[in-house]
Short mmCIF file of C-alpha atoms in Angstrom, two decimals:
data_model
loop_
_atom_site.label_atom_id
_atom_site.label_comp_id
_atom_site.label_asym_id
_atom_site.label_seq_id
_atom_site.Cartn_x
_atom_site.Cartn_y
_atom_site.Cartn_z
CA MET A 1 14.42 -55.59 42.79
CA SER A 2 11.96 -52.69 42.93
CA GLY A 3 9.44 -53.02 45.71
CA SER A 4 11.69 -55.41 47.76
CA PRO A 5 11.96 -54.72 51.48
CA ASP A 6 15.08 -52.88 52.68
CA ALA A 7 17.32 -53.94 55.58
CA SER A 8 14.69 -52.87 58.10
CA GLY A 9 12.17 -55.13 56.47
CA GLU A 10 9.96 -52.25 55.30
CA PRO A 11 9.14 -51.82 51.61
CA PRO A 12 10.62 -48.65 50.03
CA ARG A 13 8.27 -45.69 49.78
CA ARG A 14 7.24 -44.59 46.31
CA ARG A 15 8.07 -41.04 45.37
CA SER A 16 5.12 -38.77 44.78
CA GLY A 17 4.60 -37.62 41.19
CA LEU A 18 3.65 -34.14 42.45
CA PRO A 19 7.15 -32.59 42.36
CA GLY A 20 7.44 -33.65 38.70
CA TRP A 21 4.16 -31.98 37.87
CA ARG A 22 5.27 -28.86 39.70
CA PHE A 23 8.39 -28.78 37.58
CA VAL A 24 6.40 -29.17 34.35
CA LEU A 25 3.95 -26.47 35.47
CA ALA A 26 6.82 -24.12 36.28
CA ILE A 27 8.34 -24.71 32.84
CA VAL A 28 5.00 -23.99 31.14
CA ILE A 29 4.49 -20.79 33.15
CA CYS A 30 8.02 -19.60 32.35
CA ALA A 31 7.49 -20.34 28.65
CA VAL A 32 4.23 -18.38 28.59
CA VAL A 33 5.79 -15.43 30.43
CA LEU A 34 8.85 -15.45 28.14
CA SER A 35 6.61 -15.61 25.06
CA ALA A 36 4.52 -12.70 26.36
CA VAL A 37 7.64 -10.60 26.97
CA VAL A 38 9.07 -11.37 23.52
CA ARG A 39 5.76 -10.59 21.81
CA ALA A 40 5.33 -7.36 23.75
CA THR A 41 8.83 -6.05 23.04
CA LEU A 42 10.44 -7.75 20.02
CA VAL A 43 8.16 -9.63 17.62
CA ASP A 44 4.46 -10.44 17.54
CA VAL A 45 2.10 -12.48 15.38
CA TYR A 46 -0.91 -10.87 13.72
CA TYR A 47 -3.89 -12.67 12.17
CA ILE A 48 -5.17 -11.16 8.90
CA PRO A 49 -8.96 -10.97 9.34
CA SER A 50 -10.02 -9.56 5.96
CA GLY A 51 -9.08 -9.15 2.32
CA SER A 52 -8.28 -5.43 2.52
CA MET A 53 -4.59 -6.08 1.79
CA GLU A 54 -5.03 -8.56 -1.05
CA PRO A 55 -3.31 -9.80 -3.10
CA LEU A 56 -0.25 -9.55 -0.82
CA LEU A 57 -2.01 -10.68 2.38
CA GLU A 58 -4.98 -13.03 2.35
CA THR A 59 -7.66 -13.67 4.96
CA GLY A 60 -6.33 -16.17 7.50
CA ASP A 61 -2.64 -15.38 6.97
CA ARG A 62 -0.48 -15.01 10.05
CA VAL A 63 2.28 -12.45 9.77
CA LEU A 64 5.32 -11.89 11.92
CA VAL A 65 5.50 -8.26 13.09
CA SER A 66 8.75 -6.60 14.16
CA ARG A 67 8.20 -4.22 17.07
CA THR A 68 11.79 -2.94 16.91
CA ASP A 69 12.25 -1.83 13.28
CA TYR A 70 11.04 1.70 13.94
CA HIS A 71 13.05 2.04 17.15
CA PHE A 72 16.16 2.18 14.97
CA GLY A 73 14.86 3.55 11.68
CA GLU A 74 12.21 5.68 10.08
CA ILE A 75 8.80 4.74 8.77
CA ARG A 76 9.01 4.90 4.99
CA ARG A 77 6.37 5.57 2.39
CA GLY A 78 5.31 2.20 0.98
CA ASP A 79 5.85 0.35 4.29
CA LEU A 80 3.29 -2.08 5.64
CA VAL A 81 2.41 -1.18 9.22
CA VAL A 82 0.36 -2.82 11.95
CA PHE A 83 -1.23 -0.20 14.18
CA ASP A 84 -3.69 0.36 16.98
CA GLY A 85 -6.67 2.02 15.33
CA ARG A 86 -8.40 3.17 18.50
CA GLY A 87 -9.18 6.86 18.24
CA SER A 88 -8.83 6.88 14.45
CA PHE A 89 -10.12 3.73 12.72
CA ALA A 90 -12.05 2.49 15.77
CA PRO A 91 -13.56 3.95 18.96
CA PHE A 92 -11.50 3.85 22.14
CA ASN A 93 -14.19 1.77 23.85
CA SER A 94 -15.36 -1.39 22.05
CA GLY A 95 -18.73 -1.38 23.79
CA ASN A 96 -18.30 -5.07 24.64
CA SER A 97 -18.32 -6.55 28.13
CA PRO A 98 -14.90 -7.06 29.76
CA PHE A 99 -15.35 -10.83 29.39
CA VAL A 100 -15.92 -10.59 25.62
CA ASP A 101 -12.94 -8.25 25.27
CA LEU A 102 -10.84 -10.77 27.22
CA LEU A 103 -11.89 -13.63 24.92
CA GLN A 104 -11.08 -11.55 21.83
CA GLN A 105 -7.67 -10.62 23.21
CA ALA A 106 -6.95 -14.29 23.99
CA GLY A 107 -7.90 -15.32 20.46
CA GLN A 108 -5.73 -12.56 19.03
CA TRP A 109 -2.78 -13.55 21.22
CA LEU A 110 -3.11 -17.19 20.15
CA GLY A 111 -3.23 -16.13 16.50
CA VAL A 112 -6.64 -17.66 15.79
CA ALA A 113 -8.68 -14.47 15.58
CA GLY A 114 -8.31 -10.93 14.35
CA SER A 115 -8.84 -7.76 16.30
CA ASP A 116 -11.47 -5.06 16.06
CA THR A 117 -8.88 -2.41 16.85
CA ILE A 118 -5.60 -3.63 15.31
CA TYR A 119 -5.15 -3.08 11.56
CA VAL A 120 -2.58 -3.55 8.82
CA LYS A 121 -2.35 -1.00 5.98
CA ARG A 122 0.25 0.54 3.68
CA VAL A 123 1.83 3.93 4.31
CA ILE A 124 0.99 6.25 1.43
CA GLY A 125 1.54 9.65 3.06
CA LEU A 126 4.14 10.73 5.61
CA PRO A 127 4.07 13.90 7.74
CA GLY A 128 4.24 16.92 5.43
CA ASP A 129 3.09 15.00 2.35
CA THR A 130 0.24 16.11 0.10
CA VAL A 131 -1.67 13.07 -1.18
CA GLU A 132 -4.17 13.48 -4.00
CA CYS A 133 -6.47 11.39 -6.15
CA CYS A 134 -6.05 11.37 -8.83
CA GLY A 135 -3.70 12.80 -11.45
CA PRO A 136 -4.43 13.08 -15.19
CA ASP A 137 -3.11 9.54 -15.68
CA GLY A 138 -5.43 8.11 -12.99
CA ARG A 139 -2.64 7.46 -10.47
CA LEU A 140 -2.32 8.77 -6.93
CA GLN A 141 -0.05 11.75 -6.57
CA VAL A 142 2.22 12.38 -3.61
CA ASN A 143 3.68 15.88 -3.48
CA GLY A 144 2.66 16.33 -7.11
CA GLU A 145 4.48 13.18 -8.23
CA PRO A 146 2.49 10.24 -9.68
CA VAL A 147 3.27 7.03 -7.80
CA GLN A 148 3.41 3.58 -9.36
CA GLU A 149 1.43 1.08 -7.26
CA ASP A 150 2.00 -2.36 -8.72
CA TYR A 151 0.74 -3.98 -5.51
CA ILE A 152 -2.91 -2.87 -5.97
CA PHE A 153 -5.50 -5.63 -6.32
CA ASP A 154 -6.00 -6.55 -9.97
CA GLY A 155 -8.86 -4.58 -11.51
CA ASP A 156 -8.99 -1.94 -8.73
CA ALA A 157 -8.49 1.75 -9.41
CA PRO A 158 -6.01 3.62 -7.16
CA SER A 159 -9.12 5.15 -5.58
CA ASP A 160 -12.77 5.56 -6.51
CA MET A 161 -12.95 8.53 -4.17
CA GLU A 162 -11.37 11.86 -5.04
CA PHE A 163 -9.44 13.61 -2.29
CA SER A 164 -6.61 16.00 -1.60
CA VAL A 165 -5.07 15.97 1.87
CA GLN A 166 -1.99 17.28 3.60
CA VAL A 167 -0.65 14.95 6.26
CA PRO A 168 -0.06 16.77 9.57
CA LYS A 169 2.97 16.38 11.80
CA ASP A 170 3.21 13.02 13.58
CA ARG A 171 0.45 11.46 11.44
CA LEU A 172 0.23 8.95 8.58
CA TRP A 173 -2.11 8.51 5.61
CA LEU A 174 -2.78 4.77 5.24
CA MET A 175 -4.54 2.74 2.54
CA GLY A 176 -5.22 -0.92 1.84
CA ASP A 177 -3.92 -2.63 -1.31
CA HIS A 178 -7.40 -3.97 -2.16
CA ARG A 179 -8.75 -0.48 -2.60
CA SER A 180 -12.36 -1.45 -3.35
CA ALA A 181 -12.50 -3.59 -0.18
CA SER A 182 -10.48 -1.43 2.21
CA ALA A 183 -11.88 0.88 4.87
CA ASP A 184 -8.91 3.17 5.32
CA SER A 185 -7.92 6.84 5.67
CA ARG A 186 -10.18 7.78 2.75
CA VAL A 187 -13.45 6.82 4.45
CA LEU A 188 -12.52 8.69 7.60
CA LEU A 189 -11.85 12.05 5.98
CA GLY A 190 -14.80 13.67 7.75
CA ALA A 191 -14.08 12.07 11.13
CA PRO A 192 -11.99 13.62 13.93
CA GLY A 193 -8.36 13.42 12.84
CA GLY A 194 -9.36 13.31 9.17
CA GLY A 195 -8.42 9.66 8.72
CA MET A 196 -4.83 10.29 9.76
CA VAL A 197 -3.27 7.78 12.17
CA PRO A 198 -0.89 9.02 14.90
CA ILE A 199 2.61 7.62 14.44
CA GLU A 200 2.68 6.70 18.13
CA ARG A 201 -0.09 4.17 17.39
CA VAL A 202 2.12 2.14 15.04
CA ILE A 203 2.91 -1.24 16.62
CA GLY A 204 5.41 -2.51 14.09
CA ARG A 205 6.22 -3.64 10.57
CA PRO A 206 5.12 -7.01 9.15
CA THR A 207 8.23 -8.83 7.97
CA ASN A 208 7.07 -12.35 7.04
CA ILE A 209 4.03 -14.46 6.30
CA ILE A 210 4.50 -17.48 8.59
CA TRP A 211 1.19 -19.31 8.08
CA PRO A 212 -0.10 -21.11 6.09
CA LEU A 213 3.17 -22.80 5.25
CA ASP A 214 2.50 -22.86 1.52
CA ARG A 215 2.35 -19.05 1.57
CA ALA A 216 5.29 -18.47 3.91
CA ALA A 217 7.46 -15.68 2.50
CA GLY A 218 9.25 -12.49 3.39
CA LEU A 219 7.49 -9.14 3.01
CA ASP A 220 9.92 -6.84 1.26
CA ARG A 221 9.94 -3.09 1.81
CA ILE A 222 9.33 -0.94 -1.25
CA GLN A 223 10.11 2.66 -2.12
CA LEU A 224 7.05 4.73 -2.98
CA GLY A 225 7.97 8.15 -4.35
CA SER A 226 10.67 10.17 -2.61
CA GLN A 227 10.89 10.83 1.10
CA PRO A 228 10.03 14.41 2.16
CA ALA A 229 13.15 16.27 3.21
CA ASP A 230 11.51 18.45 5.84
CA GLN A 231 9.88 15.99 8.20
CA PRO A 232 11.00 12.34 8.45
CA ALA A 233 8.54 10.01 10.16
CA GLU A 234 9.96 8.52 13.31
CA ASN A 235 8.24 6.20 15.76
#
């Protein structure tokens, strides 16, 4: 019977619970490290903080982002991309204290908060493209070809701002689907870089909505116009 004296007459010693806790702690640490490695190299989760990509993506959605798609293939016009906007859409320095930046990064990593520097937009112009607004029929034109954008938020025009830009080498022209609520390449035309985002700043391609569960779905790639023959976009 447990607790009975042994042959020497002494009661058996109880094992300390500490080794068990050490084991659990080691498992938790390994899981966190493995998760961090997977999210830094293969797939990540991004919290949608605004309605700039409605109706496809809504505020509060969590999307799964593939970090490897563009290691093996090209960025295509019409793709959704998650990118680091520092130096184009946002300043390199947030101006916050290191502690505040750390809290924001933790919230972003846990998928409960958005980021002031990470964005999701749609690729409208690839390197070498000429993007214009708008043609005689009111649609955007890419390389002189009107493009059909069925994904635009209902009631929005393709753009309320007129522009004509040529996308430089290694850059992208990006726009949100909710055009009237999206701060994108258009509003940065007069800024350094002209609203163009360096391809090297692309983090990956959203592939699925994973939360909330009632909105869980795949995010299909679409073809927007024809790819330029002279300069494919590679990441």
